[in-house]
Short mmCIF file of C-alpha atoms in Angstrom, two decimals:
data_model
loop_
_atom_site.label_atom_id
_atom_site.label_comp_id
_atom_site.label_asym_id
_atom_site.label_seq_id
_atom_site.Cartn_x
_atom_site.Cartn_y
_atom_site.Cartn_z
CA MET A 3 -43.50 101.88 124.92
CA TYR A 4 -41.52 101.39 128.11
CA ALA A 5 -37.96 102.32 129.07
CA LYS A 6 -35.86 102.16 132.24
CA VAL A 7 -32.72 104.15 133.03
CA TYR A 8 -30.93 105.16 136.20
CA GLY A 9 -30.52 108.54 137.88
CA ALA A 10 -29.60 109.62 141.40
CA THR A 11 -30.63 111.96 144.18
CA ILE A 12 -29.32 113.03 147.60
CA ASP A 13 -30.70 111.96 150.97
CA GLY A 14 -28.79 113.75 153.73
CA LEU A 15 -25.13 113.32 152.75
CA ASP A 16 -25.64 110.03 150.94
CA GLY A 17 -26.50 109.38 147.34
CA VAL A 18 -29.49 107.27 146.35
CA VAL A 19 -29.73 105.54 142.98
CA VAL A 20 -33.13 106.23 141.43
CA THR A 21 -34.74 103.90 138.92
CA VAL A 22 -36.43 106.08 136.29
CA GLU A 23 -39.21 104.18 134.52
CA VAL A 24 -41.00 105.84 131.60
CA ASP A 25 -44.20 104.55 130.06
CA ILE A 26 -45.73 106.19 126.97
CA SER A 27 -49.23 105.09 126.02
CA GLN A 28 -52.25 106.22 124.03
CA GLY A 29 -54.45 108.85 125.65
CA LEU A 30 -54.76 112.54 126.24
CA PRO A 31 -51.40 114.37 126.30
CA VAL A 32 -50.19 114.40 129.90
CA PHE A 33 -46.79 114.31 131.60
CA ASP A 34 -46.95 112.92 135.16
CA ILE A 35 -44.06 112.23 137.54
CA VAL A 36 -44.75 109.92 140.49
CA GLY A 37 -42.53 108.49 143.23
CA LEU A 38 -42.47 111.21 145.90
CA PRO A 39 -40.82 114.03 143.90
CA ASN A 40 -40.32 117.42 145.53
CA GLN A 41 -41.17 120.69 143.82
CA ALA A 42 -37.83 120.92 141.96
CA VAL A 43 -38.35 117.48 140.43
CA LYS A 44 -41.98 118.22 139.55
CA GLU A 45 -40.86 121.31 137.67
CA SER A 46 -38.51 119.16 135.61
CA ARG A 47 -41.48 118.33 133.35
CA GLU A 48 -41.28 121.72 131.69
CA ARG A 49 -37.48 121.72 131.55
CA VAL A 50 -37.43 118.26 129.96
CA ARG A 51 -40.19 119.15 127.47
CA ALA A 52 -38.40 122.31 126.27
CA ALA A 53 -34.92 120.68 126.27
CA ILE A 54 -36.09 117.78 124.09
CA LYS A 55 -37.76 120.09 121.55
CA ASN A 56 -34.86 122.57 121.44
CA SER A 57 -32.33 119.75 121.01
CA GLY A 58 -33.90 118.70 117.71
CA PHE A 59 -35.97 115.76 119.00
CA ASP A 60 -39.73 115.22 119.01
CA PHE A 61 -41.58 115.40 122.29
CA PRO A 62 -44.36 112.73 122.20
CA MET A 63 -47.81 114.25 122.57
CA ARG A 64 -49.23 111.20 124.37
CA ARG A 65 -49.75 110.02 127.92
CA ILE A 66 -46.35 109.95 129.63
CA VAL A 67 -45.92 108.56 133.15
CA VAL A 68 -42.52 108.69 134.86
CA ASN A 69 -42.02 106.60 138.00
CA LEU A 70 -39.10 107.33 140.31
CA GLY A 71 -38.16 104.46 142.57
CA PRO A 72 -37.74 103.66 145.39
CA ALA A 73 -41.06 105.34 146.08
CA GLU A 74 -40.46 105.84 149.82
CA VAL A 75 -37.41 108.12 149.31
CA ARG A 76 -38.14 111.77 148.62
CA LYS A 77 -36.50 112.87 145.36
CA SER A 78 -34.97 116.31 145.68
CA SER A 79 -32.31 116.63 143.00
CA SER A 80 -32.69 118.59 139.77
CA GLY A 81 -30.06 116.17 138.43
CA LEU A 82 -32.94 113.83 137.54
CA ASP A 83 -33.71 115.98 134.47
CA LEU A 84 -31.23 114.09 132.27
CA PRO A 85 -32.37 110.51 133.09
CA ILE A 86 -36.02 111.54 132.65
CA ALA A 87 -35.22 113.04 129.23
CA ILE A 88 -33.23 109.95 128.18
CA GLY A 89 -36.08 107.74 129.36
CA VAL A 90 -38.63 109.72 127.34
CA LEU A 91 -36.46 109.55 124.21
CA ALA A 92 -35.90 105.80 124.69
CA ALA A 93 -39.57 105.03 125.33
CA SER A 94 -40.61 107.04 122.27
CA GLY A 95 -38.19 105.12 120.04
CA GLN A 96 -35.82 108.01 119.33
CA ILE A 97 -33.08 106.05 121.13
CA ARG A 98 -33.35 102.45 119.93
CA LEU A 99 -32.75 99.95 122.74
CA ARG A 100 -33.05 96.77 120.69
CA LYS A 101 -29.33 96.47 120.19
CA PRO A 102 -28.02 94.08 122.90
CA LYS A 103 -24.87 96.13 123.38
CA LEU A 104 -26.88 99.31 123.92
CA THR A 105 -29.31 97.63 126.32
CA LYS A 106 -26.42 96.24 128.38
CA LEU A 107 -24.78 99.64 128.40
CA LEU A 108 -27.83 101.39 129.86
CA GLN A 109 -28.12 98.75 132.59
CA SER A 110 -24.75 99.84 133.99
CA THR A 111 -25.03 103.58 133.30
CA LEU A 112 -26.06 106.45 135.56
CA PHE A 113 -27.34 109.75 134.15
CA ILE A 114 -26.99 112.92 136.25
CA GLY A 115 -27.65 116.43 135.05
CA GLU A 116 -29.94 119.44 135.21
CA LEU A 117 -31.24 120.61 131.85
CA SER A 118 -31.63 124.16 130.61
CA LEU A 119 -34.48 124.98 128.26
CA ASP A 120 -32.09 124.97 125.31
CA GLY A 121 -30.90 121.44 126.15
CA SER A 122 -27.57 122.33 127.72
CA LEU A 123 -26.44 120.53 130.87
CA LYS A 124 -25.81 122.40 134.09
CA LYS A 125 -23.85 121.58 137.22
CA THR A 126 -25.54 119.34 139.81
CA GLN A 127 -24.92 119.41 143.55
CA GLY A 128 -23.89 116.22 145.37
CA ILE A 129 -22.28 114.52 142.37
CA LEU A 130 -19.60 112.80 144.49
CA SER A 131 -22.12 111.22 146.86
CA MET A 132 -24.18 110.01 143.91
CA ALA A 133 -21.10 108.53 142.23
CA MET A 134 -20.05 106.67 145.39
CA LYS A 135 -23.50 105.13 145.67
CA ALA A 136 -23.44 104.22 141.98
CA LEU A 137 -20.14 102.41 142.57
CA ASP A 138 -21.78 100.36 145.34
CA ASP A 139 -24.62 99.45 142.96
CA LYS A 140 -22.23 98.40 140.15
CA LEU A 141 -23.11 101.34 137.91
CA LEU A 142 -19.66 102.02 136.52
CA ILE A 143 -20.47 104.54 133.76
CA ILE A 144 -21.76 108.04 134.44
CA PHE A 145 -22.98 110.66 131.99
CA THR A 146 -23.17 114.15 133.42
CA SER A 147 -22.42 117.77 132.60
CA ARG A 148 -18.92 118.90 131.81
CA ASP A 149 -18.90 121.04 134.96
CA ASN A 150 -19.24 117.91 137.10
CA VAL A 151 -16.98 115.45 135.36
CA SER A 152 -13.68 116.72 136.80
CA LEU A 153 -14.78 115.66 140.28
CA LEU A 154 -15.73 112.20 139.07
CA HIS A 155 -12.26 111.62 137.61
CA ASN A 156 -11.05 111.26 141.19
CA ILE A 157 -12.96 107.96 141.45
CA GLU A 158 -10.86 105.65 139.31
CA ALA A 159 -13.30 102.73 139.23
CA ILE A 160 -15.94 104.85 137.46
CA THR A 161 -15.79 105.86 133.81
CA SER A 162 -17.27 109.35 133.57
CA TYR A 163 -18.24 111.37 130.52
CA GLY A 164 -18.93 115.07 130.49
CA ALA A 165 -21.24 116.54 127.86
CA HIS A 166 -22.38 120.03 127.04
CA THR A 167 -25.89 119.24 125.83
CA LEU A 168 -28.59 116.57 125.77
CA GLU A 169 -27.88 116.05 122.07
CA ASP A 170 -24.24 115.20 122.87
CA VAL A 171 -25.33 112.57 125.39
CA VAL A 172 -27.67 110.93 122.87
CA LYS A 173 -24.94 110.82 120.22
CA LEU A 174 -22.59 109.07 122.66
CA ILE A 175 -25.29 106.56 123.62
CA MET A 176 -26.06 105.74 119.99
CA ARG A 177 -22.37 105.22 119.18
CA PRO A 178 -20.97 103.24 122.15
CA ASP A 179 -17.93 102.12 120.13
CA GLU A 180 -16.87 105.72 119.68
CA TYR A 181 -16.82 106.68 123.36
CA ARG A 182 -14.15 109.13 124.28
CA ILE A 183 -13.54 110.38 127.78
CA ASP A 184 -14.11 114.10 128.04
CA THR A 185 -10.91 115.09 129.79
CA VAL A 186 -10.58 118.24 131.82
CA ASP A 187 -7.70 119.98 133.47
CA ASP A 188 -7.60 119.12 137.16
CA ASP A 189 -5.66 121.69 139.12
CA CYS A 190 -6.27 119.88 142.39
CA ASN A 191 -2.91 119.63 144.11
CA ASP A 192 -1.54 119.49 147.58
CA ALA A 193 0.06 122.91 147.53
CA VAL A 194 -2.02 125.38 149.50
CA ASN A 195 -0.93 128.98 149.44
CA SER A 196 -2.28 131.25 152.14
CA LEU A 197 -2.17 135.01 152.38
CA ILE A 198 -2.47 134.90 156.16
CA ASP A 199 0.35 133.99 158.52
CA TYR A 200 0.94 133.97 162.26
CA LYS A 201 3.85 136.36 161.78
CA ASP A 202 1.16 139.04 161.26
CA VAL A 203 0.06 138.58 164.88
CA GLN A 204 2.23 140.87 167.01
CA GLY A 205 2.75 139.74 170.55
CA GLN A 206 0.38 137.03 171.81
CA GLU A 207 3.13 134.43 172.07
CA LEU A 208 1.11 132.57 174.70
CA GLY A 209 -1.85 132.50 172.32
CA LYS A 210 0.34 131.14 169.53
CA ARG A 211 1.66 128.43 171.82
CA ALA A 212 -1.93 127.49 172.65
CA MET A 213 -2.76 127.29 168.93
CA VAL A 214 0.15 124.88 168.41
CA ILE A 215 -1.23 122.69 171.20
CA ALA A 216 -4.78 123.01 169.82
CA ALA A 217 -3.56 121.52 166.53
CA GLY A 218 -3.58 118.20 168.42
CA VAL A 219 -7.38 118.48 168.03
CA HIS A 220 -8.14 120.31 171.27
CA HIS A 221 -10.92 122.84 171.74
CA VAL A 222 -10.04 126.39 172.80
CA MET A 223 -11.73 129.35 174.44
CA MET A 224 -10.17 132.80 174.12
CA ILE A 225 -11.26 135.69 176.32
CA GLY A 226 -10.13 139.26 175.86
CA PRO A 227 -11.16 142.83 175.03
CA PRO A 228 -12.12 143.92 171.50
CA GLY A 229 -9.19 144.24 169.11
CA SER A 230 -6.83 142.09 171.14
CA GLY A 231 -6.25 139.58 168.32
CA LYS A 232 -8.65 136.73 169.04
CA THR A 233 -9.93 136.51 165.47
CA MET A 234 -6.43 136.72 163.99
CA LEU A 235 -5.27 133.84 166.17
CA ALA A 236 -8.27 131.70 165.23
CA GLU A 237 -8.39 132.27 161.48
CA ARG A 238 -4.71 131.37 161.10
CA LEU A 239 -5.04 127.99 162.80
CA PRO A 240 -5.68 126.11 159.50
CA THR A 241 -2.29 127.33 158.23
CA ILE A 242 -0.45 125.20 160.81
CA LEU A 243 -2.64 122.09 160.65
CA PRO A 244 -1.31 119.03 158.76
CA PRO A 245 -2.44 118.74 155.13
CA LEU A 246 -5.58 116.77 154.41
CA SER A 247 -5.11 113.16 153.44
CA TRP A 248 -6.68 111.89 150.21
CA GLU A 249 -9.60 110.32 152.10
CA GLU A 250 -10.15 113.52 154.10
CA ARG A 251 -10.10 115.64 150.95
CA LEU A 252 -12.67 113.38 149.31
CA GLU A 253 -14.92 113.44 152.37
CA THR A 254 -14.63 117.21 152.86
CA THR A 255 -15.31 117.86 149.19
CA ARG A 256 -18.35 115.60 149.26
CA ILE A 257 -19.83 117.56 152.17
CA HIS A 258 -19.32 120.94 150.52
CA ASP A 259 -20.61 119.58 147.22
CA VAL A 260 -23.89 118.47 148.80
CA ALA A 261 -24.21 121.87 150.50
CA GLY A 262 -23.65 123.64 147.17
CA LEU A 263 -20.58 125.48 148.50
CA LEU A 264 -17.93 123.95 146.26
CA GLU A 265 -16.16 126.88 144.59
CA LYS A 266 -14.07 124.84 142.14
CA ASN A 267 -14.73 121.50 140.48
CA THR A 268 -11.73 119.96 142.23
CA LEU A 269 -11.05 118.29 145.55
CA ILE A 270 -10.65 120.66 148.47
CA ALA A 271 -6.98 120.92 149.47
CA LYS A 272 -7.30 123.41 152.34
CA ARG A 273 -8.79 122.61 155.73
CA PRO A 274 -12.17 124.31 156.21
CA PHE A 275 -12.56 127.37 158.43
CA ARG A 276 -16.14 128.22 159.33
CA CYS A 277 -17.16 131.32 161.23
CA PRO A 278 -20.96 131.56 161.59
CA HIS A 279 -22.58 134.83 162.64
CA HIS A 280 -24.20 134.98 166.06
CA THR A 281 -27.64 135.37 164.40
CA ALA A 282 -27.34 131.89 162.85
CA THR A 283 -30.28 129.57 163.48
CA LEU A 284 -30.06 126.20 165.17
CA ALA A 285 -30.66 124.35 161.87
CA SER A 286 -27.89 126.29 160.13
CA ILE A 287 -25.43 125.29 162.87
CA ILE A 288 -26.25 121.59 163.38
CA GLY A 289 -27.85 120.87 160.00
CA GLY A 290 -31.26 119.69 158.92
CA GLY A 291 -34.04 121.82 157.50
CA SER A 292 -36.64 120.80 154.95
CA ASN A 293 -34.01 119.36 152.56
CA ALA A 294 -31.69 118.00 155.29
CA LYS A 295 -28.60 120.05 154.47
CA PRO A 296 -25.36 119.82 156.51
CA GLY A 297 -24.84 122.62 159.03
CA GLU A 298 -21.81 124.66 160.02
CA ILE A 299 -20.41 121.99 162.32
CA THR A 300 -20.38 119.51 159.43
CA LEU A 301 -18.97 122.06 156.98
CA ALA A 302 -16.12 122.52 159.50
CA HIS A 303 -15.39 118.76 159.43
CA LYS A 304 -11.60 118.15 159.50
CA GLY A 305 -11.09 121.88 159.98
CA VAL A 306 -11.90 124.70 162.41
CA LEU A 307 -15.22 126.03 163.70
CA PHE A 308 -14.76 129.55 165.07
CA ILE A 309 -17.58 130.80 167.32
CA ASP A 310 -16.81 134.51 167.57
CA GLU A 311 -18.70 136.56 170.19
CA ALA A 312 -19.86 133.27 171.73
CA PRO A 313 -22.04 134.84 174.49
CA GLU A 314 -24.05 136.63 171.79
CA PHE A 315 -25.26 133.29 170.43
CA PRO A 316 -28.53 131.97 171.87
CA ARG A 317 -27.70 129.59 174.68
CA TYR A 318 -29.65 126.71 173.12
CA VAL A 319 -27.52 127.03 169.97
CA LEU A 320 -24.28 126.75 171.92
CA ASP A 321 -25.64 123.86 173.97
CA ALA A 322 -26.34 121.99 170.73
CA LEU A 323 -22.55 121.66 170.40
CA ARG A 324 -22.33 119.36 173.43
CA GLN A 325 -22.81 116.09 171.53
CA PRO A 326 -20.60 116.80 168.49
CA LEU A 327 -17.75 118.11 170.68
CA GLU A 328 -17.64 114.67 172.31
CA SER A 329 -18.72 112.20 169.63
CA HIS A 330 -17.56 114.08 166.49
CA MET A 331 -20.94 113.23 164.98
CA ILE A 332 -24.36 114.89 164.95
CA THR A 333 -27.62 113.01 164.43
CA VAL A 334 -30.51 115.05 163.05
CA ASN A 335 -33.87 113.35 163.47
CA ARG A 336 -36.79 114.13 161.22
CA LEU A 337 -40.25 112.63 160.90
CA GLN A 338 -39.42 110.45 157.91
CA ASN A 339 -35.73 109.80 158.50
CA SER A 340 -32.67 110.49 160.63
CA TYR A 341 -29.36 111.72 159.28
CA ASP A 342 -25.85 111.25 160.66
CA TYR A 343 -23.48 114.08 159.80
CA PRO A 344 -19.73 113.95 160.61
CA ALA A 345 -18.51 116.78 162.84
CA ASP A 346 -14.84 116.19 163.64
CA PHE A 347 -13.52 119.73 164.05
CA ILE A 348 -11.48 121.97 166.34
CA CYS A 349 -13.83 124.38 168.09
CA ILE A 350 -12.59 127.84 169.06
CA LEU A 351 -14.81 130.04 171.21
CA ALA A 352 -14.03 133.73 171.50
CA ALA A 353 -15.67 136.05 174.02
CA ASN A 354 -15.36 139.49 175.52
CA PRO A 355 -15.29 139.65 179.32
CA CYS A 356 -18.52 141.69 179.41
CA PRO A 357 -21.01 143.38 177.02
CA CYS A 358 -18.88 146.52 176.64
CA GLY A 359 -15.73 144.39 176.45
CA TYR A 360 -13.59 146.14 179.06
CA TYR A 361 -14.33 144.47 182.39
CA GLY A 362 -10.99 144.02 184.16
CA ASP A 363 -9.17 146.26 181.68
CA THR A 364 -6.50 148.41 183.36
CA HIS A 365 -6.78 151.22 180.81
CA LYS A 366 -10.48 151.55 180.06
CA GLU A 367 -13.36 151.53 182.51
CA CYS A 368 -16.19 149.01 182.19
CA ILE A 369 -19.63 150.63 181.95
CA CYS A 370 -21.68 147.43 182.44
CA SER A 371 -23.91 146.99 185.47
CA SER A 372 -23.55 143.92 187.67
CA THR A 373 -26.82 142.54 186.28
CA GLU A 374 -25.66 142.91 182.69
CA LEU A 375 -22.32 141.33 183.55
CA GLU A 376 -23.90 138.33 185.26
CA ARG A 377 -26.41 137.77 182.46
CA TYR A 378 -23.67 138.00 179.84
CA GLN A 379 -21.33 135.57 181.58
CA HIS A 380 -24.05 132.97 182.16
CA LYS A 381 -24.81 132.64 178.46
CA ILE A 382 -22.13 129.94 178.17
CA SER A 383 -23.14 126.89 180.16
CA GLY A 384 -20.90 124.85 182.42
CA PRO A 385 -21.22 121.65 180.34
CA ILE A 386 -19.86 123.49 177.29
CA LEU A 387 -16.92 124.85 179.29
CA ASP A 388 -16.25 121.35 180.62
CA ARG A 389 -15.63 120.25 177.03
CA ILE A 390 -13.02 122.94 176.37
CA ASP A 391 -9.36 121.91 176.68
CA LEU A 392 -7.56 125.27 176.65
CA PHE A 393 -8.55 128.63 178.14
CA ILE A 394 -6.52 131.64 177.02
CA LEU A 395 -6.50 135.23 178.18
CA VAL A 396 -5.78 137.37 175.12
CA GLU A 397 -4.64 140.78 176.34
CA ARG A 398 -4.41 143.94 174.32
CA PRO A 399 -0.94 144.13 172.67
CA SER A 400 1.39 146.77 174.02
CA PHE A 401 2.95 149.57 171.97
CA ASN A 402 6.25 147.69 171.88
CA ASP A 403 4.45 144.61 170.55
CA MET A 404 2.95 146.69 167.74
CA LEU A 405 6.43 147.91 166.77
CA CYS A 406 7.85 144.39 166.48
CA MET A 407 8.99 143.39 163.01
CA ASP A 408 7.55 140.32 161.30
CA SER A 409 10.91 138.59 161.69
CA ASP A 410 10.58 138.82 165.48
CA SER A 411 7.26 136.98 165.48
CA MET A 412 6.84 133.21 165.16
CA SER A 413 5.58 132.38 161.67
CA SER A 414 3.05 129.78 160.57
CA ALA A 415 5.86 127.76 158.96
CA ALA A 416 7.77 127.47 162.24
CA MET A 417 4.61 126.63 164.17
CA LYS A 418 3.59 124.03 161.58
CA GLN A 419 6.95 122.33 161.95
CA LEU A 420 6.26 121.85 165.66
CA VAL A 421 2.76 120.59 164.92
CA GLU A 422 4.00 118.05 162.38
CA GLN A 423 6.59 116.79 164.86
CA GLY A 424 3.87 116.22 167.43
CA ARG A 425 1.47 114.69 164.91
CA GLN A 426 4.14 112.26 163.70
CA MET A 427 4.56 110.91 167.23
CA GLN A 428 0.79 110.55 167.52
CA LEU A 429 0.53 108.68 164.21
CA GLU A 430 3.23 106.24 165.32
CA ARG A 431 1.59 105.75 168.71
CA PHE A 432 -1.91 105.23 167.27
CA GLN A 433 -0.98 103.35 164.10
CA ASP A 434 -3.08 100.34 165.15
CA GLN A 435 -5.95 102.42 166.51
CA PRO A 436 -9.05 103.88 164.78
CA PHE A 437 -8.18 107.34 166.16
CA LYS A 438 -5.08 109.28 165.11
CA SER A 439 -4.86 112.30 167.46
CA ASN A 440 -4.61 112.88 171.19
CA GLY A 441 -7.83 114.84 171.20
CA ALA A 442 -9.73 111.77 169.96
CA LEU A 443 -8.41 109.44 172.69
CA PRO A 444 -11.32 107.57 174.32
CA HIS A 445 -11.46 107.35 178.10
CA GLY A 446 -10.56 103.67 178.22
CA ALA A 447 -7.31 104.14 176.29
CA ILE A 448 -5.94 107.21 178.08
CA ARG A 449 -3.95 105.49 180.85
CA GLU A 450 -2.64 102.85 178.46
CA LEU A 451 -1.53 105.17 175.64
CA CYS A 452 -0.64 108.45 177.35
CA ASN A 453 2.57 106.97 178.90
CA ILE A 454 2.48 108.87 182.20
CA ARG A 455 5.53 108.53 184.46
CA ASP A 456 4.83 106.99 187.84
CA ASP A 457 6.13 110.03 189.74
CA CYS A 458 3.50 112.23 188.02
CA TRP A 459 0.50 110.60 189.67
CA GLY A 460 1.11 112.39 192.95
CA LEU A 461 0.85 115.77 191.19
CA LEU A 462 -2.21 114.64 189.26
CA GLY A 463 -3.88 113.48 192.48
CA ASP A 464 -3.27 116.85 194.15
CA VAL A 465 -4.64 118.70 191.12
CA TYR A 466 -7.74 116.52 190.94
CA GLU A 467 -8.62 116.97 194.60
CA ARG A 468 -7.76 120.65 194.88
CA PHE A 469 -9.64 121.86 191.83
CA HIS A 470 -12.54 119.38 191.95
CA PHE A 471 -12.15 118.15 188.39
CA THR A 472 -14.91 116.22 186.67
CA GLY A 473 -13.99 112.97 184.99
CA ARG A 474 -14.23 114.65 181.59
CA SER A 475 -12.07 117.65 182.49
CA PHE A 476 -9.45 115.35 184.06
CA ASP A 477 -9.31 113.31 180.85
CA ARG A 478 -8.85 116.50 178.86
CA LEU A 479 -5.99 117.58 181.13
CA LEU A 480 -4.20 114.29 180.40
CA LYS A 481 -4.79 114.61 176.65
CA VAL A 482 -3.38 118.14 176.57
CA SER A 483 -0.41 117.00 178.65
CA ARG A 484 0.21 114.22 176.13
CA THR A 485 0.15 116.73 173.25
CA ILE A 486 2.60 119.03 175.05
CA ALA A 487 4.91 116.07 175.62
CA ASP A 488 4.71 115.22 171.91
CA LEU A 489 5.65 118.77 170.98
CA ASP A 490 8.71 118.41 173.22
CA GLY A 491 9.57 115.07 171.62
CA SER A 492 9.13 113.23 174.94
CA LEU A 493 7.93 109.63 175.06
CA TYR A 494 6.53 110.16 178.56
CA ILE A 495 4.39 112.79 180.24
CA GLU A 496 6.54 114.67 182.77
CA ASN A 497 5.54 116.98 185.63
CA GLU A 498 6.37 120.06 183.55
CA HIS A 499 3.95 118.95 180.85
CA ILE A 500 1.17 118.60 183.38
CA SER A 501 2.02 122.01 184.88
CA GLU A 502 1.77 123.70 181.48
CA ALA A 503 -1.52 121.94 180.74
CA MET A 504 -2.84 123.18 184.09
CA MET A 505 -1.94 126.73 183.10
CA TYR A 506 -4.44 126.45 180.25
CA ARG A 507 -7.15 125.11 182.56
CA HIS A 508 -7.38 128.46 184.39
CA ILE A 509 -10.25 130.67 183.30
CA PRO A 510 -9.34 134.38 183.53
CA TYR A 511 -10.59 135.95 186.75
CA HIS A 512 -13.09 138.29 185.14
CA VAL A 513 -15.29 135.42 183.91
CA SER A 514 -15.03 133.44 187.10
CA ARG A 515 -18.78 133.27 187.50
CA ILE A 516 -19.24 131.07 184.44
CA GLY A 517 -19.66 127.72 186.21
CA VAL A 518 -16.24 127.55 187.92
CA HIS A 519 -14.97 126.71 191.37
CA ASP A 520 -13.07 129.08 193.64
CA GLY A 521 -13.17 131.75 190.92
CA ALA A 522 -10.17 130.23 189.20
CA THR A 523 -10.41 126.88 187.49
CA VAL A 524 -12.73 124.34 186.04
#
C-alpha cells in the first residue's frame, strides 16, 4: 500500500514543504526513512512506532519505506513525526483514502507536529515559516499541536486545527464534515508594559538626548568608566522606539520561533533587545552553525543589539558587523547552501576607556600601562567606528545627580513623544520610498531628501575639509542632522542641526588612538 501526505521543515529562516511518501510492502519488518534526514528525523522512527501503538492503532510489522522529498534538502525538523505517522496509518489502511472528499482533503493539508511516545503532540519550532510556505504552495489546512495553533490563527488565509494527540488528528481526518476550529485565547496585543524607564537614569541628559536621536535608526558608541550608566541608557532604548507594525511583529516572531526562543505562543509585541556576552562565538553572533540558526544580529532585527564591553570581544567578531551595519542583511555561506538573514537593528557599543576603566578619570587613578592601553584601544577597528553615527562620553554621575527625584529626570514617555514626532515626519517624507527612517537613507537619496538649506553648505564644506571625513562618515553626519531637524519639527536642516550632529562625531579624548585624526574626531 502507498500513501502520500505533506509535512514541512526549516531551511535557514524559510519553511520547506516536504512530500512524505510511505510504501508498505511484504518482507522482513523494517522501518527506513530516506531523503536526507538528519539525526532528529531518523530518530522519529521510534517515536512514531511507539505513538501509533500507544494511541490504539496497529503498527504494521512489514517493510516500511518513508521517502521525504525534495531529496536534496536536508530535513531537520522533528515536526515531521506527525505526517510520517499519518502516512503509515493511511498506507496500512487504518485511515481509508478511497473517499474522494478525504483524498481531496489530504491533498491540501499540511501536518506538523512532534510526537511523544504516548501519542501526544508537542510544540514545533518554526511553525510560522512553515505555514507561510504552505500558503505559497496552496496548502490551506494545517493540523498541528495545540501549543502551535495560536500562532497560526494570525494567518487568516490558513485554516488551522490544534490537537492534543495523534488519535484526535485521525478522528478529525475521518470525519471532515465535523471539523471544528480549536480556538485558543490570544493575548497578543499592542500594549507593552515595561518595568524600566529613563526616569531611573539620574543625570546623563546628554546621553538621553543621544538615545532620542538614535531612535532614528542610528548606531551609537558610549564610552565611560564602570558604573556610569551605559547599560541603563542602552537597555531602555526599546521603551522609546515606535511600536512594531503588524508586518514587523510577524517577521520578528518568525525569527524567534525558528530559533526556539519564543516565550509565548503569540506575536511579539515588544522590540527585541539582545545583549550577547563577550565570550560569544562568531556563529552565535552572525548565525549559521550545523543547523543554520539565526544569530544575535538577526534576533535583534527591528530592535537593539547592545555590545557591552566591546573591546573585550575578539576583533574578528566585531569586524563581522561591518556588512550588516551597512546592508541590514547578513549572508551566511555553507557548503550546500547560503542563507540570507535580516539584520536591521540599532547597534549600541559600550566601552571603558582602558582595561581598568579609569583612564582620564579625575577622581581615580588609572593603573594600566601604556602597552595595555594601546592594545585595548586598538581592539575596535577604524572601519567599525566609521559606521557609528553618535559617540557619547558617559561620565560618572555626581552626588547631586544621584539625589535628583524621578520627577526631575526625563521619562521614557516624554522621550517617546519626541521620537514619534520625528518618526512621523520621516514617514511622510519617505511614504513613496522603500525605506522609512533617516538611518536607512541610501547615498544617492541623501541630497534629494535631506532638504539642506543652501547657506549650510559652507559649514559642511569646512567640516569636511577640516576633519578629513570619509564619504561614509559625511553621509552619516547628514543623516543625523536630518534626524535632529525632525525632532525640532523643522522641514530643513539648519546650521544648528549640523553643529549638534558634529558634537556627537567627537570621540572622547582618552580613546583618541582608535583610528582617529588629530586626536579628536572621525
